[in-house]
mmCIF file of N, CA, C and O in Angstrom:
data_model
loop_
_atom_site.group_PDB
_atom_site.id
_atom_site.type_symbol
_atom_site.label_atom_id
_atom_site.label_comp_id
_atom_site.label_asym_id
_atom_site.label_seq_id
_atom_site.Cartn_x
_atom_site.Cartn_y
_atom_site.Cartn_z
ATOM 1 N N MET A 1 13.430 -11.257 -10.984
ATOM 2 C CA MET A 1 13.316 -12.298 -9.968
ATOM 3 C C MET A 1 13.183 -13.702 -10.637
ATOM 4 O O MET A 1 13.637 -14.660 -10.087
ATOM 5 N N PHE A 2 12.550 -13.712 -11.821
ATOM 6 C CA PHE A 2 12.395 -14.976 -12.535
ATOM 7 C C PHE A 2 13.758 -15.604 -12.747
ATOM 8 O O PHE A 2 13.934 -16.835 -12.525
ATOM 9 N N HIS A 3 14.740 -14.876 -13.139
ATOM 10 C CA HIS A 3 16.088 -15.410 -13.429
ATOM 11 C C HIS A 3 16.687 -16.045 -12.177
ATOM 12 O O HIS A 3 17.258 -17.101 -12.192
ATOM 13 N N VAL A 4 16.579 -15.356 -11.062
ATOM 14 C CA VAL A 4 17.098 -15.862 -9.808
ATOM 15 C C VAL A 4 16.404 -17.110 -9.384
ATOM 16 O O VAL A 4 17.056 -18.128 -9.012
ATOM 17 N N HIS A 5 15.068 -17.124 -9.483
ATOM 18 C CA HIS A 5 14.329 -18.345 -9.117
ATOM 19 C C HIS A 5 14.720 -19.504 -10.047
ATOM 20 O O HIS A 5 14.874 -20.651 -9.607
ATOM 21 N N ALA A 6 14.854 -19.250 -11.339
ATOM 22 C CA ALA A 6 15.240 -20.266 -12.290
ATOM 23 C C ALA A 6 16.614 -20.824 -11.939
ATOM 24 O O ALA A 6 16.834 -22.043 -12.008
ATOM 25 N N LEU A 7 17.534 -20.001 -11.585
ATOM 26 C CA LEU A 7 18.871 -20.414 -11.239
ATOM 27 C C LEU A 7 18.827 -21.323 -10.013
ATOM 28 O O LEU A 7 19.458 -22.378 -9.980
ATOM 29 N N PHE A 8 18.072 -20.901 -8.991
ATOM 30 C CA PHE A 8 17.970 -21.714 -7.781
ATOM 31 C C PHE A 8 17.316 -23.082 -8.116
ATOM 32 O O PHE A 8 17.714 -24.112 -7.559
ATOM 33 N N PHE A 9 16.271 -23.051 -8.913
ATOM 34 C CA PHE A 9 15.606 -24.280 -9.312
ATOM 35 C C PHE A 9 16.612 -25.261 -9.971
ATOM 36 O O PHE A 9 16.658 -26.461 -9.660
ATOM 37 N N GLN A 10 17.352 -24.738 -10.913
ATOM 38 C CA GLN A 10 18.357 -25.593 -11.616
ATOM 39 C C GLN A 10 19.331 -26.193 -10.662
ATOM 40 O O GLN A 10 19.717 -27.353 -10.719
ATOM 41 N N ARG A 11 19.825 -25.350 -9.758
ATOM 42 C CA ARG A 11 20.808 -25.852 -8.732
ATOM 43 C C ARG A 11 20.150 -26.840 -7.816
ATOM 44 O O ARG A 11 20.802 -27.820 -7.428
ATOM 45 N N HIS A 12 18.927 -26.616 -7.456
ATOM 46 C CA HIS A 12 18.225 -27.544 -6.564
ATOM 47 C C HIS A 12 18.098 -28.943 -7.199
ATOM 48 O O HIS A 12 18.165 -29.927 -6.549
ATOM 49 N N GLN A 13 17.823 -28.914 -8.530
ATOM 50 C CA GLN A 13 17.688 -30.162 -9.290
ATOM 51 C C GLN A 13 18.989 -30.973 -9.236
ATOM 52 O O GLN A 13 18.947 -32.189 -9.434
ATOM 53 N N ARG A 14 20.096 -30.308 -9.041
ATOM 54 C CA ARG A 14 21.390 -30.981 -9.015
ATOM 55 C C ARG A 14 21.862 -31.162 -7.580
ATOM 56 O O ARG A 14 23.057 -31.352 -7.296
ATOM 57 N N ASP A 15 20.979 -31.075 -6.622
ATOM 58 C CA ASP A 15 21.197 -31.312 -5.174
ATOM 59 C C ASP A 15 22.170 -30.288 -4.548
ATOM 60 O O ASP A 15 22.912 -30.577 -3.629
ATOM 61 N N PHE A 16 22.131 -29.075 -5.066
ATOM 62 C CA PHE A 16 22.834 -27.986 -4.367
ATOM 63 C C PHE A 16 21.893 -27.332 -3.357
ATOM 64 O O PHE A 16 20.728 -27.135 -3.686
ATOM 65 N N ALA A 17 22.398 -27.014 -2.242
ATOM 66 C CA ALA A 17 21.605 -26.348 -1.194
ATOM 67 C C ALA A 17 22.064 -24.862 -1.178
ATOM 68 O O ALA A 17 23.090 -24.573 -0.594
ATOM 69 N N ASP A 18 21.257 -24.029 -1.757
ATOM 70 C CA ASP A 18 21.614 -22.602 -1.805
ATOM 71 C C ASP A 18 20.855 -21.832 -0.715
ATOM 72 O O ASP A 18 19.728 -22.209 -0.366
ATOM 73 N N GLU A 19 21.453 -20.758 -0.275
ATOM 74 C CA GLU A 19 20.819 -19.894 0.685
ATOM 75 C C GLU A 19 21.268 -18.454 0.384
ATOM 76 O O GLU A 19 22.433 -18.200 0.135
ATOM 77 N N ILE A 20 20.287 -17.578 0.409
ATOM 78 C CA ILE A 20 20.649 -16.159 0.260
ATOM 79 C C ILE A 20 20.941 -15.643 1.649
ATOM 80 O O ILE A 20 20.012 -15.515 2.495
ATOM 81 N N ALA A 21 22.185 -15.396 1.945
ATOM 82 C CA ALA A 21 22.550 -14.999 3.315
ATOM 83 C C ALA A 21 22.706 -13.506 3.441
ATOM 84 O O ALA A 21 22.691 -13.011 4.560
ATOM 85 N N GLY A 22 22.816 -12.776 2.335
ATOM 86 C CA GLY A 22 23.001 -11.367 2.435
ATOM 87 C C GLY A 22 22.642 -10.665 1.147
ATOM 88 O O GLY A 22 22.509 -11.250 0.093
ATOM 89 N N PHE A 23 22.481 -9.348 1.271
ATOM 90 C CA PHE A 23 22.089 -8.501 0.169
ATOM 91 C C PHE A 23 22.797 -7.176 0.323
ATOM 92 O O PHE A 23 22.841 -6.619 1.416
ATOM 93 N N VAL A 24 23.438 -6.674 -0.748
ATOM 94 C CA VAL A 24 24.156 -5.441 -0.709
ATOM 95 C C VAL A 24 23.412 -4.449 -1.605
ATOM 96 O O VAL A 24 23.045 -4.740 -2.733
ATOM 97 N N TRP A 25 23.193 -3.222 -1.083
ATOM 98 C CA TRP A 25 22.524 -2.165 -1.775
ATOM 99 C C TRP A 25 23.411 -0.961 -1.823
ATOM 100 O O TRP A 25 23.801 -0.421 -0.779
ATOM 101 N N PHE A 26 23.800 -0.554 -3.013
ATOM 102 C CA PHE A 26 24.575 0.650 -3.157
ATOM 103 C C PHE A 26 24.009 1.444 -4.342
ATOM 104 O O PHE A 26 24.325 1.187 -5.481
ATOM 105 N N GLN A 27 23.160 2.355 -4.025
ATOM 106 C CA GLN A 27 22.456 3.122 -5.024
ATOM 107 C C GLN A 27 21.872 4.336 -4.336
ATOM 108 O O GLN A 27 21.782 4.357 -3.108
ATOM 109 N N GLY A 28 21.480 5.334 -5.085
ATOM 110 C CA GLY A 28 20.851 6.458 -4.442
ATOM 111 C C GLY A 28 21.094 7.807 -5.083
ATOM 112 O O GLY A 28 20.305 8.682 -4.902
ATOM 113 N N TYR A 29 22.169 7.963 -5.791
ATOM 114 C CA TYR A 29 22.523 9.242 -6.343
ATOM 115 C C TYR A 29 21.395 9.838 -7.205
ATOM 116 O O TYR A 29 20.998 10.939 -7.018
ATOM 117 N N ASN A 30 20.878 9.070 -8.154
ATOM 118 C CA ASN A 30 19.868 9.550 -9.030
ATOM 119 C C ASN A 30 18.542 9.825 -8.289
ATOM 120 O O ASN A 30 17.727 10.590 -8.768
ATOM 121 N N ASP A 31 18.353 9.201 -7.162
ATOM 122 C CA ASP A 31 17.108 9.352 -6.411
ATOM 123 C C ASP A 31 17.001 10.745 -5.756
ATOM 124 O O ASP A 31 15.922 11.148 -5.400
ATOM 125 N N MET A 32 18.055 11.477 -5.672
ATOM 126 C CA MET A 32 18.008 12.788 -5.060
ATOM 127 C C MET A 32 17.290 13.831 -5.979
ATOM 128 O O MET A 32 16.938 14.907 -5.521
ATOM 129 N N PHE A 33 17.070 13.477 -7.249
ATOM 130 C CA PHE A 33 16.504 14.457 -8.164
ATOM 131 C C PHE A 33 14.979 14.442 -8.167
ATOM 132 O O PHE A 33 14.353 15.297 -8.804
ATOM 133 N N ASP A 34 14.369 13.466 -7.493
ATOM 134 C CA ASP A 34 12.899 13.415 -7.405
ATOM 135 C C ASP A 34 12.484 13.670 -5.963
ATOM 136 O O ASP A 34 12.811 12.892 -5.064
ATOM 137 N N GLU A 35 11.749 14.742 -5.742
ATOM 138 C CA GLU A 35 11.432 15.147 -4.379
ATOM 139 C C GLU A 35 10.646 14.027 -3.631
ATOM 140 O O GLU A 35 10.960 13.698 -2.489
ATOM 141 N N THR A 36 9.641 13.506 -4.277
ATOM 142 C CA THR A 36 8.821 12.427 -3.624
ATOM 143 C C THR A 36 9.713 11.224 -3.359
ATOM 144 O O THR A 36 9.642 10.625 -2.270
ATOM 145 N N GLY A 37 10.553 10.821 -4.343
ATOM 146 C CA GLY A 37 11.462 9.727 -4.145
ATOM 147 C C GLY A 37 12.412 9.934 -2.972
ATOM 148 O O GLY A 37 12.680 8.991 -2.219
ATOM 149 N N ARG A 38 12.894 11.117 -2.846
ATOM 150 C CA ARG A 38 13.815 11.439 -1.701
ATOM 151 C C ARG A 38 13.142 11.226 -0.386
ATOM 152 O O ARG A 38 13.658 10.647 0.543
ATOM 153 N N LYS A 39 11.904 11.718 -0.280
ATOM 154 C CA LYS A 39 11.176 11.679 0.998
ATOM 155 C C LYS A 39 10.753 10.225 1.352
ATOM 156 O O LYS A 39 10.641 9.888 2.492
ATOM 157 N N GLU A 40 10.509 9.408 0.354
ATOM 158 C CA GLU A 40 10.039 8.034 0.554
ATOM 159 C C GLU A 40 11.147 7.003 0.472
ATOM 160 O O GLU A 40 10.900 5.811 0.602
ATOM 161 N N TYR A 41 12.391 7.439 0.236
ATOM 162 C CA TYR A 41 13.515 6.522 -0.072
ATOM 163 C C TYR A 41 13.650 5.489 1.059
ATOM 164 O O TYR A 41 13.705 4.276 0.750
ATOM 165 N N GLY A 42 13.738 5.872 2.281
ATOM 166 C CA GLY A 42 13.970 4.954 3.376
ATOM 167 C C GLY A 42 12.828 3.994 3.508
ATOM 168 O O GLY A 42 13.068 2.751 3.636
ATOM 169 N N LYS A 43 11.613 4.455 3.465
ATOM 170 C CA LYS A 43 10.484 3.584 3.592
ATOM 171 C C LYS A 43 10.397 2.560 2.448
ATOM 172 O O LYS A 43 10.164 1.387 2.659
ATOM 173 N N ASN A 44 10.690 2.996 1.247
ATOM 174 C CA ASN A 44 10.698 2.095 0.080
ATOM 175 C C ASN A 44 11.828 1.058 0.162
ATOM 176 O O ASN A 44 11.628 -0.061 -0.199
ATOM 177 N N LEU A 45 12.970 1.501 0.684
ATOM 178 C CA LEU A 45 14.098 0.539 0.821
ATOM 179 C C LEU A 45 13.739 -0.507 1.844
ATOM 180 O O LEU A 45 14.058 -1.672 1.684
ATOM 181 N N VAL A 46 13.106 -0.104 2.926
ATOM 182 C CA VAL A 46 12.656 -1.077 3.961
ATOM 183 C C VAL A 46 11.705 -2.067 3.350
ATOM 184 O O VAL A 46 11.811 -3.291 3.592
ATOM 185 N N MET A 47 10.756 -1.608 2.570
ATOM 186 C CA MET A 47 9.808 -2.510 1.878
ATOM 187 C C MET A 47 10.507 -3.479 0.968
ATOM 188 O O MET A 47 10.151 -4.650 0.896
ATOM 189 N N LEU A 48 11.491 -2.972 0.197
ATOM 190 C CA LEU A 48 12.260 -3.845 -0.654
ATOM 191 C C LEU A 48 12.948 -4.957 0.114
ATOM 192 O O LEU A 48 12.888 -6.134 -0.259
ATOM 193 N N ILE A 49 13.572 -4.633 1.233
ATOM 194 C CA ILE A 49 14.284 -5.599 2.043
ATOM 195 C C ILE A 49 13.303 -6.655 2.542
ATOM 196 O O ILE A 49 13.547 -7.845 2.475
ATOM 197 N N LYS A 50 12.168 -6.193 3.040
ATOM 198 C CA LYS A 50 11.161 -7.107 3.556
ATOM 199 C C LYS A 50 10.616 -8.015 2.470
ATOM 200 O O LYS A 50 10.410 -9.224 2.694
ATOM 201 N N ASP A 51 10.376 -7.430 1.296
ATOM 202 C CA ASP A 51 9.890 -8.202 0.150
ATOM 203 C C ASP A 51 10.905 -9.296 -0.298
ATOM 204 O O ASP A 51 10.499 -10.428 -0.566
ATOM 205 N N LEU A 52 12.182 -8.934 -0.346
ATOM 206 C CA LEU A 52 13.197 -9.879 -0.715
ATOM 207 C C LEU A 52 13.322 -10.999 0.280
ATOM 208 O O LEU A 52 13.478 -12.195 -0.096
ATOM 209 N N ARG A 53 13.268 -10.649 1.576
ATOM 210 C CA ARG A 53 13.351 -11.699 2.618
ATOM 211 C C ARG A 53 12.185 -12.668 2.460
ATOM 212 O O ARG A 53 12.355 -13.868 2.614
ATOM 213 N N LYS A 54 11.004 -12.147 2.209
ATOM 214 C CA LYS A 54 9.837 -12.989 2.027
ATOM 215 C C LYS A 54 9.936 -13.822 0.732
ATOM 216 O O LYS A 54 9.697 -15.037 0.766
ATOM 217 N N GLU A 55 10.277 -13.175 -0.370
ATOM 218 C CA GLU A 55 10.372 -13.831 -1.684
ATOM 219 C C GLU A 55 11.278 -15.011 -1.655
ATOM 220 O O GLU A 55 11.016 -16.082 -2.226
ATOM 221 N N PHE A 56 12.430 -14.855 -0.978
ATOM 222 C CA PHE A 56 13.450 -15.896 -0.984
ATOM 223 C C PHE A 56 13.497 -16.756 0.323
ATOM 224 O O PHE A 56 14.418 -17.458 0.580
ATOM 225 N N LYS A 57 12.425 -16.566 1.115
ATOM 226 C CA LYS A 57 12.294 -17.315 2.346
ATOM 227 C C LYS A 57 13.587 -17.241 3.173
ATOM 228 O O LYS A 57 14.129 -18.242 3.619
ATOM 229 N N ALA A 58 14.019 -16.031 3.340
ATOM 230 C CA ALA A 58 15.306 -15.758 4.054
ATOM 231 C C ALA A 58 15.051 -14.656 5.093
ATOM 232 O O ALA A 58 15.542 -13.548 4.965
ATOM 233 N N PRO A 59 14.284 -14.977 6.127
ATOM 234 C CA PRO A 59 13.900 -13.970 7.123
ATOM 235 C C PRO A 59 15.061 -13.340 7.860
ATOM 236 O O PRO A 59 14.934 -12.242 8.389
ATOM 237 N N ASN A 60 16.185 -14.018 7.904
ATOM 238 C CA ASN A 60 17.336 -13.479 8.630
ATOM 239 C C ASN A 60 18.412 -12.894 7.711
ATOM 240 O O ASN A 60 19.536 -12.698 8.137
ATOM 241 N N MET A 61 18.068 -12.731 6.412
ATOM 242 C CA MET A 61 19.037 -12.220 5.452
ATOM 243 C C MET A 61 19.617 -10.888 5.916
ATOM 244 O O MET A 61 18.867 -9.953 6.244
ATOM 245 N N LYS A 62 20.920 -10.802 5.975
ATOM 246 C CA LYS A 62 21.596 -9.562 6.348
ATOM 247 C C LYS A 62 21.579 -8.591 5.181
ATOM 248 O O LYS A 62 21.603 -9.028 4.032
ATOM 249 N N VAL A 63 21.566 -7.334 5.485
ATOM 250 C CA VAL A 63 21.569 -6.309 4.452
ATOM 251 C C VAL A 63 22.658 -5.273 4.747
ATOM 252 O O VAL A 63 22.745 -4.785 5.875
ATOM 253 N N ALA A 64 23.478 -4.988 3.770
ATOM 254 C CA ALA A 64 24.477 -3.909 3.881
ATOM 255 C C ALA A 64 24.101 -2.806 2.921
ATOM 256 O O ALA A 64 23.892 -3.082 1.736
ATOM 257 N N VAL A 65 23.952 -1.594 3.412
ATOM 258 C CA VAL A 65 23.619 -0.500 2.558
ATOM 259 C C VAL A 65 24.790 0.467 2.508
ATOM 260 O O VAL A 65 25.253 0.977 3.521
ATOM 261 N N GLY A 66 25.306 0.685 1.268
ATOM 262 C CA GLY A 66 26.382 1.646 1.090
ATOM 263 C C GLY A 66 25.774 2.990 0.966
ATOM 264 O O GLY A 66 25.024 3.319 0.055
ATOM 265 N N VAL A 67 26.021 3.863 1.965
ATOM 266 C CA VAL A 67 25.512 5.203 1.925
ATOM 267 C C VAL A 67 26.239 5.982 0.897
ATOM 268 O O VAL A 67 27.483 6.052 0.872
ATOM 269 N N MET A 68 25.484 6.646 0.008
ATOM 270 C CA MET A 68 26.124 7.404 -1.076
ATOM 271 C C MET A 68 27.017 8.466 -0.538
ATOM 272 O O MET A 68 26.715 9.061 0.514
ATOM 273 N N GLY A 69 28.106 8.708 -1.167
ATOM 274 C CA GLY A 69 29.108 9.554 -0.589
ATOM 275 C C GLY A 69 29.749 10.589 -1.496
ATOM 276 O O GLY A 69 30.926 10.903 -1.349
ATOM 277 N N VAL A 70 28.995 11.049 -2.470
ATOM 278 C CA VAL A 70 29.552 12.088 -3.359
ATOM 279 C C VAL A 70 29.834 13.319 -2.514
ATOM 280 O O VAL A 70 28.944 13.949 -2.020
ATOM 281 N N ASN A 71 31.092 13.629 -2.299
ATOM 282 C CA ASN A 71 31.544 14.728 -1.416
ATOM 283 C C ASN A 71 31.231 14.507 0.049
ATOM 284 O O ASN A 71 31.240 15.425 0.829
ATOM 285 N N GLY A 72 30.847 13.302 0.404
ATOM 286 C CA GLY A 72 30.634 12.953 1.801
ATOM 287 C C GLY A 72 29.601 13.808 2.453
ATOM 288 O O GLY A 72 28.704 14.306 1.843
ATOM 289 N N PRO A 73 29.771 14.001 3.771
ATOM 290 C CA PRO A 73 28.789 14.767 4.561
ATOM 291 C C PRO A 73 28.665 16.220 4.147
ATOM 292 O O PRO A 73 27.711 16.869 4.534
ATOM 293 N N LEU A 74 29.660 16.719 3.402
ATOM 294 C CA LEU A 74 29.520 18.099 2.969
ATOM 295 C C LEU A 74 28.238 18.334 2.181
ATOM 296 O O LEU A 74 27.656 19.401 2.272
ATOM 297 N N ASN A 75 27.802 17.330 1.442
ATOM 298 C CA ASN A 75 26.578 17.470 0.645
ATOM 299 C C ASN A 75 25.326 17.486 1.528
ATOM 300 O O ASN A 75 24.248 17.760 1.009
ATOM 301 N N GLU A 76 25.438 17.139 2.759
ATOM 302 C CA GLU A 76 24.258 17.179 3.646
ATOM 303 C C GLU A 76 24.023 18.619 4.119
ATOM 304 O O GLU A 76 23.008 18.903 4.746
ATOM 305 N N GLY A 77 24.977 19.485 3.844
ATOM 306 C CA GLY A 77 24.816 20.862 4.287
ATOM 307 C C GLY A 77 24.427 21.745 3.151
ATOM 308 O O GLY A 77 23.378 21.586 2.505
ATOM 309 N N THR A 78 25.272 22.703 2.842
ATOM 310 C CA THR A 78 24.914 23.703 1.861
ATOM 311 C C THR A 78 25.242 23.365 0.415
ATOM 312 O O THR A 78 24.638 23.932 -0.486
ATOM 313 N N ILE A 79 26.116 22.430 0.161
ATOM 314 C CA ILE A 79 26.505 22.067 -1.211
ATOM 315 C C ILE A 79 25.316 21.423 -1.931
ATOM 316 O O ILE A 79 24.968 21.856 -3.033
ATOM 317 N N ASN A 80 24.756 20.418 -1.384
ATOM 318 C CA ASN A 80 23.635 19.750 -2.033
ATOM 319 C C ASN A 80 22.749 19.064 -0.960
ATOM 320 O O ASN A 80 22.844 17.878 -0.739
ATOM 321 N N PRO A 81 21.902 19.845 -0.318
ATOM 322 C CA PRO A 81 21.090 19.289 0.781
ATOM 323 C C PRO A 81 20.100 18.176 0.316
ATOM 324 O O PRO A 81 19.623 17.424 1.136
ATOM 325 N N LYS A 82 19.878 18.028 -0.998
ATOM 326 C CA LYS A 82 18.992 16.993 -1.484
ATOM 327 C C LYS A 82 19.544 15.572 -1.142
ATOM 328 O O LYS A 82 18.807 14.655 -0.935
ATOM 329 N N GLN A 83 20.874 15.486 -1.117
ATOM 330 C CA GLN A 83 21.465 14.191 -0.766
ATOM 331 C C GLN A 83 21.180 13.803 0.629
ATOM 332 O O GLN A 83 21.173 12.636 0.925
ATOM 333 N N LYS A 84 20.949 14.758 1.468
ATOM 334 C CA LYS A 84 20.696 14.441 2.887
ATOM 335 C C LYS A 84 19.471 13.551 3.031
ATOM 336 O O LYS A 84 19.469 12.607 3.809
ATOM 337 N N ASP A 85 18.408 13.863 2.300
ATOM 338 C CA ASP A 85 17.215 13.030 2.359
ATOM 339 C C ASP A 85 17.485 11.550 1.994
ATOM 340 O O ASP A 85 17.028 10.671 2.656
ATOM 341 N N VAL A 86 18.224 11.379 0.918
ATOM 342 C CA VAL A 86 18.522 10.004 0.475
ATOM 343 C C VAL A 86 19.435 9.300 1.498
ATOM 344 O O VAL A 86 19.164 8.171 1.869
ATOM 345 N N ARG A 87 20.434 10.013 1.970
ATOM 346 C CA ARG A 87 21.303 9.399 2.981
ATOM 347 C C ARG A 87 20.548 9.029 4.253
ATOM 348 O O ARG A 87 20.799 8.000 4.828
ATOM 349 N N GLU A 88 19.658 9.915 4.686
ATOM 350 C CA GLU A 88 18.887 9.591 5.866
ATOM 351 C C GLU A 88 18.020 8.376 5.580
ATOM 352 O O GLU A 88 17.813 7.505 6.472
ATOM 353 N N GLY A 89 17.461 8.289 4.381
ATOM 354 C CA GLY A 89 16.718 7.101 3.983
ATOM 355 C C GLY A 89 17.510 5.820 4.016
ATOM 356 O O GLY A 89 17.069 4.746 4.441
ATOM 357 N N GLN A 90 18.764 5.930 3.547
ATOM 358 C CA GLN A 90 19.644 4.795 3.564
ATOM 359 C C GLN A 90 19.963 4.369 5.010
ATOM 360 O O GLN A 90 20.033 3.171 5.309
ATOM 361 N N ARG A 91 20.121 5.342 5.866
ATOM 362 C CA ARG A 91 20.356 4.998 7.302
ATOM 363 C C ARG A 91 19.129 4.436 7.936
ATOM 364 O O ARG A 91 19.202 3.690 8.943
ATOM 365 N N PHE A 92 17.975 4.815 7.451
ATOM 366 C CA PHE A 92 16.665 4.381 8.020
ATOM 367 C C PHE A 92 16.517 2.875 8.005
ATOM 368 O O PHE A 92 15.804 2.315 8.834
ATOM 369 N N VAL A 93 17.180 2.190 7.095
ATOM 370 C CA VAL A 93 17.022 0.743 6.989
ATOM 371 C C VAL A 93 17.454 0.040 8.243
ATOM 372 O O VAL A 93 17.132 -1.129 8.484
ATOM 373 N N ASN A 94 18.145 0.705 9.129
ATOM 374 C CA ASN A 94 18.524 0.098 10.445
ATOM 375 C C ASN A 94 17.302 -0.250 11.243
ATOM 376 O O ASN A 94 17.400 -0.950 12.223
ATOM 377 N N THR A 95 16.140 0.281 10.824
ATOM 378 C CA THR A 95 14.905 -0.024 11.579
ATOM 379 C C THR A 95 14.227 -1.321 11.073
ATOM 380 O O THR A 95 13.201 -1.701 11.652
ATOM 381 N N VAL A 96 14.721 -1.951 10.050
ATOM 382 C CA VAL A 96 14.112 -3.136 9.504
ATOM 383 C C VAL A 96 14.315 -4.315 10.524
ATOM 384 O O VAL A 96 15.410 -4.546 11.006
ATOM 385 N N GLU A 97 13.213 -5.007 10.802
ATOM 386 C CA GLU A 97 13.302 -6.142 11.746
ATOM 387 C C GLU A 97 13.275 -7.440 10.945
ATOM 388 O O GLU A 97 12.761 -7.547 9.905
#
């Protein structure tokens, strides 16, 4: 975060008006290997989004979450049901206000 704040400060000193309008999150594959992480993934992602909005004073910052798709929905069934928990967590961010 320090680097981002420093960059904004430098730009502000030169009269640039920056705004963080959006945030893209595409991650999750490795999180399926930790049971606790899988179960808490959505809640933790929601907290991250809220923290970033607060940190950068961007309460209306849009968020796009790329749902992991190794073998697509097939992995939510019998191939690798662990991915289902992470994917549900990624979809859970739709509850962020």
